[in-house]
Amino acid sequence: MLDFIARRLIAIIPVLAVVAIFVFLMLRLTPGDPAAVIAGDNATSDQIADIRNKLGLDEPIWTQFAIWIGNVLQGNFGESFFFKKTVAELIAQRVEPTLALAICTLLFAVSVSVPIGVLAAYRQGSVFDRAVMGFSVLGFSVPGFVIGYCLIYVFAIELGWLPVQGYVRIGVNFWQFLERMVLPSLTLSVGFIALISRITRASVLEVLNEDYIRTARAKGLSNRVVLMRHALRNAAVPILTVIGLGIAILIGGAVVTESVFGLPGLGRLTVEAVLSRDFPTIQTVILLFSVVYVVINLLIDISYTLFDPRIRY
């Protein structure tokens, strides 16, 4: 197991190197000059050139990359062009809303999608099964921002049950924190629920046809025990895999969801940084998202052995 973890950790290094190079080159080669954005519309060419010199943007691309990656390896992520703060300070200020949104979405999506996926497999061909399959298609088809605006219209404007925008820290007021997390979490979890429930249904259906399931039923075990202890456990590996892949949905959806609901998280910071051509902030946030995605998938790979001991060998 330790050898497996060591190999996977070593494999992370080239992945992050490719991400760093790709993001750096993509930002440098796309149209738009951060110096011109900072200088404003009335700035002269000399003023823009002076700003480029101060920011180090007049250096060759590979020199800029070498300076940036060298600083990153030392824990220095640079200073934001637009916010006039260090990037590490910006991320520390914005990470809590994104982390809260991701955890709430993940807990809600998994607790809803896995049971309905198992029940849809158990009642294959029923009205409930068709409803789950229809929801899985609809959840993937409708964009997240459309779902968000629909929820805002129904629960915030028409019914007045929930606030529309803003964020309250969990340590300040727990109930206001929950109120402001409900709509964003529901918006972000729709696509996640659609994905997990569909894969759960397919995996459990495949397992239900195995001989050991018929043996468990022949022993007189209840349907709940057969489904939860025997079927779901042996179908867990594909479900865990799709949960790991769904982290990409959370990361991408957080950008849109935080913008719709005005959450001051990393997703909204990414949008603001892109609009202002804030290179250090964009590069660091995307690199951070990549690290989180890779590490979570590593943890999911390790968790496979808890459900299927054969994987250890």
PDB file of C-alpha atoms in Angstrom:
ATOM      1  CA  MET A   1       0.000   0.000   0.000  1.00  0.00           C
ATOM      2  CA  LEU A   2       2.793   2.428   0.884  1.00  0.00           C
ATOM      3  CA  ASP A   3       4.509   1.657  -2.431  1.00  0.00           C
ATOM      4  CA  PHE A   4       1.249   2.368  -4.263  1.00  0.00           C
ATOM      5  CA  ILE A   5       0.802   5.709  -2.484  1.00  0.00           C
ATOM      6  CA  ALA A   6       4.436   6.653  -3.174  1.00  0.00           C
ATOM      7  CA  ARG A   7       4.064   5.861  -6.890  1.00  0.00           C
ATOM      8  CA  ARG A   8       0.878   7.904  -7.128  1.00  0.00           C
ATOM      9  CA  LEU A   9       2.453  10.854  -5.323  1.00  0.00           C
ATOM     10  CA  ILE A  10       5.404  10.759  -7.712  1.00  0.00           C
ATOM     11  CA  ALA A  11       2.995  10.622 -10.664  1.00  0.00           C
ATOM     12  CA  ILE A  12       1.366  13.855  -9.432  1.00  0.00           C
ATOM     13  CA  ILE A  13       4.535  15.841 -10.161  1.00  0.00           C
ATOM     14  CA  PRO A  14       4.460  15.609 -14.012  1.00  0.00           C
ATOM     15  CA  VAL A  15       0.684  16.220 -14.005  1.00  0.00           C
ATOM     16  CA  LEU A  16       1.076  19.465 -12.080  1.00  0.00           C
ATOM     17  CA  ALA A  17       4.060  20.441 -14.248  1.00  0.00           C
ATOM     18  CA  VAL A  18       1.954  20.045 -17.409  1.00  0.00           C
ATOM     19  CA  VAL A  19      -0.901  22.039 -15.823  1.00  0.00           C
ATOM     20  CA  ALA A  20       1.478  24.831 -14.798  1.00  0.00           C
ATOM     21  CA  ILE A  21       3.030  25.077 -18.272  1.00  0.00           C
ATOM     22  CA  PHE A  22      -0.334  24.944 -20.040  1.00  0.00           C
ATOM     23  CA  VAL A  23      -1.965  27.613 -17.866  1.00  0.00           C
ATOM     24  CA  PHE A  24       1.069  29.889 -18.046  1.00  0.00           C
ATOM     25  CA  LEU A  25       1.319  29.708 -21.838  1.00  0.00           C
ATOM     26  CA  MET A  26      -2.434  30.003 -22.324  1.00  0.00           C
ATOM     27  CA  LEU A  27      -2.538  33.261 -20.362  1.00  0.00           C
ATOM     28  CA  ARG A  28       0.511  34.719 -22.109  1.00  0.00           C
ATOM     29  CA  LEU A  29      -0.591  33.799 -25.650  1.00  0.00           C
ATOM     30  CA  THR A  30      -4.226  34.921 -25.447  1.00  0.00           C
ATOM     31  CA  PRO A  31      -5.096  38.531 -26.344  1.00  0.00           C
ATOM     32  CA  GLY A  32      -5.171  41.088 -23.551  1.00  0.00           C
ATOM     33  CA  ASP A  33      -2.519  43.064 -21.687  1.00  0.00           C
ATOM     34  CA  PRO A  34      -2.700  43.328 -17.871  1.00  0.00           C
ATOM     35  CA  ALA A  35      -0.659  46.529 -18.025  1.00  0.00           C
ATOM     36  CA  ALA A  36      -3.273  48.151 -20.260  1.00  0.00           C
ATOM     37  CA  VAL A  37      -6.058  47.085 -17.885  1.00  0.00           C
ATOM     38  CA  ILE A  38      -4.201  48.503 -14.881  1.00  0.00           C
ATOM     39  CA  ALA A  39      -3.236  51.742 -16.655  1.00  0.00           C
ATOM     40  CA  GLY A  40      -6.782  52.503 -17.813  1.00  0.00           C
ATOM     41  CA  ASP A  41      -8.248  53.752 -21.067  1.00  0.00           C
ATOM     42  CA  ASN A  42      -6.482  57.133 -21.022  1.00  0.00           C
ATOM     43  CA  ALA A  43      -2.968  55.823 -20.446  1.00  0.00           C
ATOM     44  CA  THR A  44      -0.180  56.502 -22.908  1.00  0.00           C
ATOM     45  CA  SER A  45       2.002  53.829 -24.460  1.00  0.00           C
ATOM     46  CA  ASP A  46       4.938  54.947 -22.287  1.00  0.00           C
ATOM     47  CA  GLN A  47       2.868  54.507 -19.128  1.00  0.00           C
ATOM     48  CA  ILE A  48       1.775  51.027 -20.225  1.00  0.00           C
ATOM     49  CA  ALA A  49       5.379  50.101 -21.047  1.00  0.00           C
ATOM     50  CA  ASP A  50       6.487  51.310 -17.611  1.00  0.00           C
ATOM     51  CA  ILE A  51       3.849  49.132 -15.906  1.00  0.00           C
ATOM     52  CA  ARG A  52       4.886  46.121 -18.013  1.00  0.00           C
ATOM     53  CA  ASN A  53       8.466  46.665 -16.905  1.00  0.00           C
ATOM     54  CA  LYS A  54       7.487  46.840 -13.220  1.00  0.00           C
ATOM     55  CA  LEU A  55       5.419  43.649 -13.524  1.00  0.00           C
ATOM     56  CA  GLY A  56       8.173  41.839 -15.411  1.00  0.00           C
ATOM     57  CA  LEU A  57       5.943  41.273 -18.451  1.00  0.00           C
ATOM     58  CA  ASP A  58       8.566  42.598 -20.862  1.00  0.00           C
ATOM     59  CA  GLU A  59      10.806  39.596 -20.156  1.00  0.00           C
ATOM     60  CA  PRO A  60      10.821  36.573 -22.523  1.00  0.00           C
ATOM     61  CA  ILE A  61       8.028  34.058 -21.792  1.00  0.00           C
ATOM     62  CA  TRP A  62      10.373  31.294 -20.635  1.00  0.00           C
ATOM     63  CA  THR A  63      12.182  33.714 -18.330  1.00  0.00           C
ATOM     64  CA  GLN A  64       8.848  34.740 -16.797  1.00  0.00           C
ATOM     65  CA  PHE A  65       7.913  31.076 -16.350  1.00  0.00           C
ATOM     66  CA  ALA A  66      11.242  30.210 -14.727  1.00  0.00           C
ATOM     67  CA  ILE A  67      10.882  33.113 -12.274  1.00  0.00           C
ATOM     68  CA  TRP A  68       7.271  32.183 -11.442  1.00  0.00           C
ATOM     69  CA  ILE A  69       7.842  28.436 -10.986  1.00  0.00           C
ATOM     70  CA  GLY A  70      10.960  29.118  -8.922  1.00  0.00           C
ATOM     71  CA  ASN A  71       8.959  31.348  -6.590  1.00  0.00           C
ATOM     72  CA  VAL A  72       6.136  28.768  -6.386  1.00  0.00           C
ATOM     73  CA  LEU A  73       8.569  26.049  -5.347  1.00  0.00           C
ATOM     74  CA  GLN A  74       9.673  28.369  -2.523  1.00  0.00           C
ATOM     75  CA  GLY A  75       6.044  28.962  -1.435  1.00  0.00           C
ATOM     76  CA  ASN A  76       5.875  32.444  -2.943  1.00  0.00           C
ATOM     77  CA  PHE A  77       2.876  32.723  -5.278  1.00  0.00           C
ATOM     78  CA  GLY A  78       3.475  36.359  -6.140  1.00  0.00           C
ATOM     79  CA  GLU A  79       1.387  39.478  -5.761  1.00  0.00           C
ATOM     80  CA  SER A  80      -1.928  40.090  -7.443  1.00  0.00           C
ATOM     81  CA  PHE A  81      -1.817  42.663 -10.254  1.00  0.00           C
ATOM     82  CA  PHE A  82      -5.351  43.845  -9.519  1.00  0.00           C
ATOM     83  CA  PHE A  83      -6.011  43.370  -5.789  1.00  0.00           C
ATOM     84  CA  LYS A  84      -2.578  44.592  -4.620  1.00  0.00           C
ATOM     85  CA  LYS A  85      -2.291  41.730  -2.135  1.00  0.00           C
ATOM     86  CA  THR A  86      -0.264  38.570  -2.119  1.00  0.00           C
ATOM     87  CA  VAL A  87      -2.000  35.684  -3.859  1.00  0.00           C
ATOM     88  CA  ALA A  88      -1.632  33.516  -0.755  1.00  0.00           C
ATOM     89  CA  GLU A  89      -3.501  36.131   1.278  1.00  0.00           C
ATOM     90  CA  LEU A  90      -6.266  36.328  -1.326  1.00  0.00           C
ATOM     91  CA  ILE A  91      -6.721  32.559  -1.357  1.00  0.00           C
ATOM     92  CA  ALA A  92      -6.774  32.402   2.441  1.00  0.00           C
ATOM     93  CA  GLN A  93      -9.565  35.005   2.479  1.00  0.00           C
ATOM     94  CA  ARG A  94     -11.641  33.267  -0.224  1.00  0.00           C
ATOM     95  CA  VAL A  95     -11.138  29.558   0.495  1.00  0.00           C
ATOM     96  CA  GLU A  96     -13.756  29.216   3.273  1.00  0.00           C
ATOM     97  CA  PRO A  97     -16.901  29.921   1.161  1.00  0.00           C
ATOM     98  CA  THR A  98     -15.722  27.558  -1.579  1.00  0.00           C
ATOM     99  CA  LEU A  99     -14.842  24.831   0.916  1.00  0.00           C
ATOM    100  CA  ALA A 100     -18.210  25.212   2.656  1.00  0.00           C
ATOM    101  CA  LEU A 101     -20.066  25.075  -0.660  1.00  0.00           C
ATOM    102  CA  ALA A 102     -18.146  21.981  -1.814  1.00  0.00           C
ATOM    103  CA  ILE A 103     -18.681  20.070   1.451  1.00  0.00           C
ATOM    104  CA  CYS A 104     -22.406  20.922   1.653  1.00  0.00           C
ATOM    105  CA  THR A 105     -22.901  19.966  -1.998  1.00  0.00           C
ATOM    106  CA  LEU A 106     -20.959  16.721  -1.677  1.00  0.00           C
ATOM    107  CA  LEU A 107     -22.779  15.612   1.487  1.00  0.00           C
ATOM    108  CA  PHE A 108     -26.215  16.442   0.071  1.00  0.00           C
ATOM    109  CA  ALA A 109     -25.559  14.947  -3.366  1.00  0.00           C
ATOM    110  CA  VAL A 110     -24.145  11.649  -2.096  1.00  0.00           C
ATOM    111  CA  SER A 111     -26.806  11.227   0.607  1.00  0.00           C
ATOM    112  CA  VAL A 112     -29.567  11.704  -2.003  1.00  0.00           C
ATOM    113  CA  SER A 113     -28.147  10.119  -5.154  1.00  0.00           C
ATOM    114  CA  VAL A 114     -26.900   6.801  -3.748  1.00  0.00           C
ATOM    115  CA  PRO A 115     -30.214   5.786  -2.089  1.00  0.00           C
ATOM    116  CA  ILE A 116     -32.341   6.750  -5.102  1.00  0.00           C
ATOM    117  CA  GLY A 117     -29.899   4.964  -7.423  1.00  0.00           C
ATOM    118  CA  VAL A 118     -30.122   1.778  -5.330  1.00  0.00           C
ATOM    119  CA  LEU A 119     -33.918   2.029  -5.143  1.00  0.00           C
ATOM    120  CA  ALA A 120     -34.172   2.625  -8.905  1.00  0.00           C
ATOM    121  CA  ALA A 121     -32.115  -0.518  -9.531  1.00  0.00           C
ATOM    122  CA  TYR A 122     -34.243  -2.540  -7.108  1.00  0.00           C
ATOM    123  CA  ARG A 123     -37.438  -1.309  -8.817  1.00  0.00           C
ATOM    124  CA  GLN A 124     -36.154  -1.596 -12.364  1.00  0.00           C
ATOM    125  CA  GLY A 125     -38.786  -0.641 -14.937  1.00  0.00           C
ATOM    126  CA  SER A 126     -41.082   1.035 -12.402  1.00  0.00           C
ATOM    127  CA  VAL A 127     -42.351   4.606 -12.524  1.00  0.00           C
ATOM    128  CA  PHE A 128     -39.750   5.575  -9.917  1.00  0.00           C
ATOM    129  CA  ASP A 129     -36.962   4.082 -12.026  1.00  0.00           C
ATOM    130  CA  ARG A 130     -38.102   6.002 -15.102  1.00  0.00           C
ATOM    131  CA  ALA A 131     -38.366   9.189 -13.056  1.00  0.00           C
ATOM    132  CA  VAL A 132     -34.774   8.788 -11.800  1.00  0.00           C
ATOM    133  CA  MET A 133     -33.485   8.154 -15.326  1.00  0.00           C
ATOM    134  CA  GLY A 134     -35.400  11.163 -16.635  1.00  0.00           C
ATOM    135  CA  PHE A 135     -33.998  13.343 -13.858  1.00  0.00           C
ATOM    136  CA  SER A 136     -30.459  12.161 -14.618  1.00  0.00           C
ATOM    137  CA  VAL A 137     -30.843  13.254 -18.246  1.00  0.00           C
ATOM    138  CA  LEU A 138     -32.469  16.558 -17.288  1.00  0.00           C
ATOM    139  CA  GLY A 139     -29.859  17.282 -14.606  1.00  0.00           C
ATOM    140  CA  PHE A 140     -27.085  17.003 -17.180  1.00  0.00           C
ATOM    141  CA  SER A 141     -28.947  18.968 -19.847  1.00  0.00           C
ATOM    142  CA  VAL A 142     -29.876  22.134 -17.925  1.00  0.00           C
ATOM    143  CA  PRO A 143     -26.995  24.588 -17.267  1.00  0.00           C
ATOM    144  CA  GLY A 144     -26.199  25.346 -13.650  1.00  0.00           C
ATOM    145  CA  PHE A 145     -26.909  29.062 -13.873  1.00  0.00           C
ATOM    146  CA  VAL A 146     -30.424  28.348 -15.220  1.00  0.00           C
ATOM    147  CA  ILE A 147     -31.121  26.060 -12.256  1.00  0.00           C
ATOM    148  CA  GLY A 148     -29.768  28.734  -9.921  1.00  0.00           C
ATOM    149  CA  TYR A 149     -31.974  31.499 -11.304  1.00  0.00           C
ATOM    150  CA  CYS A 150     -35.034  29.221 -11.195  1.00  0.00           C
ATOM    151  CA  LEU A 151     -34.387  28.391  -7.537  1.00  0.00           C
ATOM    152  CA  ILE A 152     -33.875  32.088  -6.759  1.00  0.00           C
ATOM    153  CA  TYR A 153     -37.181  32.975  -8.425  1.00  0.00           C
ATOM    154  CA  VAL A 154     -39.160  30.280  -6.596  1.00  0.00           C
ATOM    155  CA  PHE A 155     -37.643  30.181  -3.096  1.00  0.00           C
ATOM    156  CA  ALA A 156     -36.300  33.727  -2.717  1.00  0.00           C
ATOM    157  CA  ILE A 157     -38.559  35.986  -4.772  1.00  0.00           C
ATOM    158  CA  GLU A 158     -41.942  34.220  -4.849  1.00  0.00           C
ATOM    159  CA  LEU A 159     -41.894  32.371  -1.499  1.00  0.00           C
ATOM    160  CA  GLY A 160     -39.367  34.562   0.313  1.00  0.00           C
ATOM    161  CA  TRP A 161     -38.011  31.606   2.277  1.00  0.00           C
ATOM    162  CA  LEU A 162     -34.296  31.999   1.611  1.00  0.00           C
ATOM    163  CA  PRO A 163     -31.848  34.862   0.983  1.00  0.00           C
ATOM    164  CA  VAL A 164     -30.495  35.320  -2.525  1.00  0.00           C
ATOM    165  CA  GLN A 165     -26.905  36.395  -2.081  1.00  0.00           C
ATOM    166  CA  GLY A 166     -24.151  36.827   0.457  1.00  0.00           C
ATOM    167  CA  TYR A 167     -22.175  34.645   2.830  1.00  0.00           C
ATOM    168  CA  VAL A 168     -22.095  34.399   6.626  1.00  0.00           C
ATOM    169  CA  ARG A 169     -19.259  32.513   8.282  1.00  0.00           C
ATOM    170  CA  ILE A 170     -20.272  29.419  10.196  1.00  0.00           C
ATOM    171  CA  GLY A 171     -18.626  30.740  13.367  1.00  0.00           C
ATOM    172  CA  VAL A 172     -20.619  33.986  13.238  1.00  0.00           C
ATOM    173  CA  ASN A 173     -24.148  32.608  12.850  1.00  0.00           C
ATOM    174  CA  PHE A 174     -24.727  28.936  12.075  1.00  0.00           C
ATOM    175  CA  TRP A 175     -28.358  29.255  10.949  1.00  0.00           C
ATOM    176  CA  GLN A 176     -27.674  32.197   8.638  1.00  0.00           C
ATOM    177  CA  PHE A 177     -24.769  30.189   7.242  1.00  0.00           C
ATOM    178  CA  LEU A 178     -27.143  27.298   6.453  1.00  0.00           C
ATOM    179  CA  GLU A 179     -29.741  29.634   4.929  1.00  0.00           C
ATOM    180  CA  ARG A 180     -27.192  31.038   2.504  1.00  0.00           C
ATOM    181  CA  MET A 181     -25.811  27.608   1.622  1.00  0.00           C
ATOM    182  CA  VAL A 182     -29.129  25.953   0.706  1.00  0.00           C
ATOM    183  CA  LEU A 183     -29.720  27.469  -2.736  1.00  0.00           C
ATOM    184  CA  PRO A 184     -26.078  27.355  -3.933  1.00  0.00           C
ATOM    185  CA  SER A 185     -25.716  23.750  -2.739  1.00  0.00           C
ATOM    186  CA  LEU A 186     -28.964  22.701  -4.438  1.00  0.00           C
ATOM    187  CA  THR A 187     -27.880  24.390  -7.660  1.00  0.00           C
ATOM    188  CA  LEU A 188     -24.477  22.755  -7.700  1.00  0.00           C
ATOM    189  CA  SER A 189     -25.719  19.327  -6.598  1.00  0.00           C
ATOM    190  CA  VAL A 190     -28.290  18.786  -9.390  1.00  0.00           C
ATOM    191  CA  GLY A 191     -25.741  17.672 -11.967  1.00  0.00           C
ATOM    192  CA  PHE A 192     -23.801  15.736  -9.337  1.00  0.00           C
ATOM    193  CA  ILE A 193     -26.932  13.856  -8.213  1.00  0.00           C
ATOM    194  CA  ALA A 194     -27.819  13.060 -11.818  1.00  0.00           C
ATOM    195  CA  LEU A 195     -24.360  11.582 -12.441  1.00  0.00           C
ATOM    196  CA  ILE A 196     -24.027   9.543  -9.238  1.00  0.00           C
ATOM    197  CA  SER A 197     -27.594   8.192  -9.250  1.00  0.00           C
ATOM    198  CA  ARG A 198     -27.272   6.960 -12.831  1.00  0.00           C
ATOM    199  CA  ILE A 199     -23.965   5.168 -12.166  1.00  0.00           C
ATOM    200  CA  THR A 200     -25.262   3.782  -8.862  1.00  0.00           C
ATOM    201  CA  ARG A 201     -28.305   2.320 -10.611  1.00  0.00           C
ATOM    202  CA  ALA A 202     -26.194   0.703 -13.347  1.00  0.00           C
ATOM    203  CA  SER A 203     -23.650  -0.716 -10.871  1.00  0.00           C
ATOM    204  CA  VAL A 204     -26.249  -2.131  -8.491  1.00  0.00           C
ATOM    205  CA  LEU A 205     -28.231  -3.627 -11.380  1.00  0.00           C
ATOM    206  CA  GLU A 206     -25.123  -5.493 -12.511  1.00  0.00           C
ATOM    207  CA  VAL A 207     -24.437  -6.789  -9.000  1.00  0.00           C
ATOM    208  CA  LEU A 208     -28.050  -7.890  -8.402  1.00  0.00           C
ATOM    209  CA  ASN A 209     -27.638 -10.542 -11.109  1.00  0.00           C
ATOM    210  CA  GLU A 210     -24.692 -12.198  -9.348  1.00  0.00           C
ATOM    211  CA  ASP A 211     -24.931 -15.625  -7.731  1.00  0.00           C
ATOM    212  CA  TYR A 212     -24.044 -14.425  -4.230  1.00  0.00           C
ATOM    213  CA  ILE A 213     -27.067 -12.103  -4.251  1.00  0.00           C
ATOM    214  CA  ARG A 214     -29.363 -15.050  -5.015  1.00  0.00           C
ATOM    215  CA  THR A 215     -27.627 -16.992  -2.249  1.00  0.00           C
ATOM    216  CA  ALA A 216     -28.195 -14.141   0.229  1.00  0.00           C
ATOM    217  CA  ARG A 217     -31.877 -14.041  -0.668  1.00  0.00           C
ATOM    218  CA  ALA A 218     -32.126 -17.826  -0.386  1.00  0.00           C
ATOM    219  CA  LYS A 219     -30.826 -17.539   3.185  1.00  0.00           C
ATOM    220  CA  GLY A 220     -33.859 -15.423   3.994  1.00  0.00           C
ATOM    221  CA  LEU A 221     -32.090 -12.080   4.362  1.00  0.00           C
ATOM    222  CA  SER A 222     -34.283  -9.009   4.063  1.00  0.00           C
ATOM    223  CA  ASN A 223     -34.179  -6.857   0.958  1.00  0.00           C
ATOM    224  CA  ARG A 224     -32.623  -3.996   2.952  1.00  0.00           C
ATOM    225  CA  VAL A 225     -29.725  -6.193   4.105  1.00  0.00           C
ATOM    226  CA  VAL A 226     -29.231  -7.658   0.620  1.00  0.00           C
ATOM    227  CA  LEU A 227     -29.192  -4.229  -1.009  1.00  0.00           C
ATOM    228  CA  MET A 228     -27.084  -2.327   1.525  1.00  0.00           C
ATOM    229  CA  ARG A 229     -24.698  -4.983   2.830  1.00  0.00           C
ATOM    230  CA  HIS A 230     -24.142  -7.144  -0.243  1.00  0.00           C
ATOM    231  CA  ALA A 231     -25.193  -5.290  -3.403  1.00  0.00           C
ATOM    232  CA  LEU A 232     -24.124  -1.725  -2.597  1.00  0.00           C
ATOM    233  CA  ARG A 233     -20.786  -2.696  -1.079  1.00  0.00           C
ATOM    234  CA  ASN A 234     -19.787  -4.720  -4.144  1.00  0.00           C
ATOM    235  CA  ALA A 235     -21.005  -1.938  -6.451  1.00  0.00           C
ATOM    236  CA  ALA A 236     -19.112   0.748  -4.516  1.00  0.00           C
ATOM    237  CA  VAL A 237     -15.965   0.916  -6.673  1.00  0.00           C
ATOM    238  CA  PRO A 238     -17.659   2.448  -9.786  1.00  0.00           C
ATOM    239  CA  ILE A 239     -19.634   4.780  -7.515  1.00  0.00           C
ATOM    240  CA  LEU A 240     -16.479   5.998  -5.771  1.00  0.00           C
ATOM    241  CA  THR A 241     -14.847   6.474  -9.173  1.00  0.00           C
ATOM    242  CA  VAL A 242     -17.639   8.683 -10.446  1.00  0.00           C
ATOM    243  CA  ILE A 243     -17.649  10.669  -7.197  1.00  0.00           C
ATOM    244  CA  GLY A 244     -13.958  11.382  -7.784  1.00  0.00           C
ATOM    245  CA  LEU A 245     -14.645  12.423 -11.367  1.00  0.00           C
ATOM    246  CA  GLY A 246     -17.522  14.559 -10.112  1.00  0.00           C
ATOM    247  CA  ILE A 247     -15.075  16.714  -8.161  1.00  0.00           C
ATOM    248  CA  ALA A 248     -14.379  18.344 -11.535  1.00  0.00           C
ATOM    249  CA  ILE A 249     -18.079  19.237 -11.695  1.00  0.00           C
ATOM    250  CA  LEU A 250     -17.826  20.844  -8.262  1.00  0.00           C
ATOM    251  CA  ILE A 251     -14.746  22.848  -9.242  1.00  0.00           C
ATOM    252  CA  GLY A 252     -16.191  24.025 -12.547  1.00  0.00           C
ATOM    253  CA  GLY A 253     -19.659  24.590 -11.109  1.00  0.00           C
ATOM    254  CA  ALA A 254     -18.319  26.620  -8.191  1.00  0.00           C
ATOM    255  CA  VAL A 255     -17.195  29.334 -10.621  1.00  0.00           C
ATOM    256  CA  VAL A 256     -20.729  29.784 -11.974  1.00  0.00           C
ATOM    257  CA  THR A 257     -22.588  29.176  -8.715  1.00  0.00           C
ATOM    258  CA  GLU A 258     -20.530  31.620  -6.684  1.00  0.00           C
ATOM    259  CA  SER A 259     -21.057  34.279  -9.341  1.00  0.00           C
ATOM    260  CA  VAL A 260     -24.837  33.715  -9.390  1.00  0.00           C
ATOM    261  CA  PHE A 261     -25.247  33.800  -5.606  1.00  0.00           C
ATOM    262  CA  GLY A 262     -22.560  36.372  -4.823  1.00  0.00           C
ATOM    263  CA  LEU A 263     -20.405  34.055  -2.709  1.00  0.00           C
ATOM    264  CA  PRO A 264     -16.912  35.519  -2.137  1.00  0.00           C
ATOM    265  CA  GLY A 265     -15.102  32.256  -2.848  1.00  0.00           C
ATOM    266  CA  LEU A 266     -12.329  31.016  -5.110  1.00  0.00           C
ATOM    267  CA  GLY A 267     -14.695  30.566  -8.057  1.00  0.00           C
ATOM    268  CA  ARG A 268     -15.710  34.206  -8.012  1.00  0.00           C
ATOM    269  CA  LEU A 269     -12.079  35.198  -7.447  1.00  0.00           C
ATOM    270  CA  THR A 270     -11.188  33.276 -10.614  1.00  0.00           C
ATOM    271  CA  VAL A 271     -13.789  35.179 -12.637  1.00  0.00           C
ATOM    272  CA  GLU A 272     -12.586  38.525 -11.295  1.00  0.00           C
ATOM    273  CA  ALA A 273      -8.964  37.604 -11.981  1.00  0.00           C
ATOM    274  CA  VAL A 274      -9.727  36.520 -15.556  1.00  0.00           C
ATOM    275  CA  LEU A 275     -11.612  39.738 -16.308  1.00  0.00           C
ATOM    276  CA  SER A 276      -8.726  41.837 -14.972  1.00  0.00           C
ATOM    277  CA  ARG A 277      -6.013  39.643 -16.561  1.00  0.00           C
ATOM    278  CA  ASP A 278      -4.513  38.992 -13.127  1.00  0.00           C
ATOM    279  CA  PHE A 279      -1.936  36.378 -14.150  1.00  0.00           C
ATOM    280  CA  PRO A 280      -0.500  35.409 -10.717  1.00  0.00           C
ATOM    281  CA  THR A 281      -3.959  34.879  -9.209  1.00  0.00           C
ATOM    282  CA  ILE A 282      -5.305  32.833 -12.128  1.00  0.00           C
ATOM    283  CA  GLN A 283      -2.211  30.626 -12.285  1.00  0.00           C
ATOM    284  CA  THR A 284      -2.201  29.903  -8.562  1.00  0.00           C
ATOM    285  CA  VAL A 285      -5.942  29.231  -8.232  1.00  0.00           C
ATOM    286  CA  ILE A 286      -5.965  26.813 -11.177  1.00  0.00           C
ATOM    287  CA  LEU A 287      -2.860  25.068  -9.838  1.00  0.00           C
ATOM    288  CA  LEU A 288      -4.566  24.789  -6.435  1.00  0.00           C
ATOM    289  CA  PHE A 289      -7.706  23.300  -8.015  1.00  0.00           C
ATOM    290  CA  SER A 290      -5.514  20.787  -9.858  1.00  0.00           C
ATOM    291  CA  VAL A 291      -3.755  19.738  -6.649  1.00  0.00           C
ATOM    292  CA  VAL A 292      -7.091  19.290  -4.854  1.00  0.00           C
ATOM    293  CA  TYR A 293      -8.516  17.231  -7.713  1.00  0.00           C
ATOM    294  CA  VAL A 294      -5.488  14.941  -7.928  1.00  0.00           C
ATOM    295  CA  VAL A 295      -5.225  14.431  -4.158  1.00  0.00           C
ATOM    296  CA  ILE A 296      -8.950  13.621  -3.791  1.00  0.00           C
ATOM    297  CA  ASN A 297      -8.722  11.049  -6.571  1.00  0.00           C
ATOM    298  CA  LEU A 298      -5.697   9.533  -4.811  1.00  0.00           C
ATOM    299  CA  LEU A 299      -7.719   9.235  -1.595  1.00  0.00           C
ATOM    300  CA  ILE A 300     -10.574   7.603  -3.504  1.00  0.00           C
ATOM    301  CA  ASP A 301      -8.169   5.101  -5.060  1.00  0.00           C
ATOM    302  CA  ILE A 302      -6.950   4.219  -1.572  1.00  0.00           C
ATOM    303  CA  SER A 303     -10.534   3.828  -0.325  1.00  0.00           C
ATOM    304  CA  TYR A 304     -11.194   1.139  -2.958  1.00  0.00           C
ATOM    305  CA  THR A 305      -9.431  -1.375  -0.724  1.00  0.00           C
ATOM    306  CA  LEU A 306     -11.989  -0.773   2.040  1.00  0.00           C
ATOM    307  CA  PHE A 307     -14.799  -2.093  -0.175  1.00  0.00           C
ATOM    308  CA  ASP A 308     -12.957  -4.663  -2.274  1.00  0.00           C
ATOM    309  CA  PRO A 309      -9.964  -6.328  -0.531  1.00  0.00           C
ATOM    310  CA  ARG A 310      -8.957  -7.986  -3.816  1.00  0.00           C
ATOM    311  CA  ILE A 311      -7.643  -4.624  -5.032  1.00  0.00           C
ATOM    312  CA  ARG A 312      -4.859  -4.776  -2.414  1.00  0.00           C
ATOM    313  CA  TYR A 313      -3.284  -7.591  -4.398  1.00  0.00           C
TER     314      TYR A 313
END
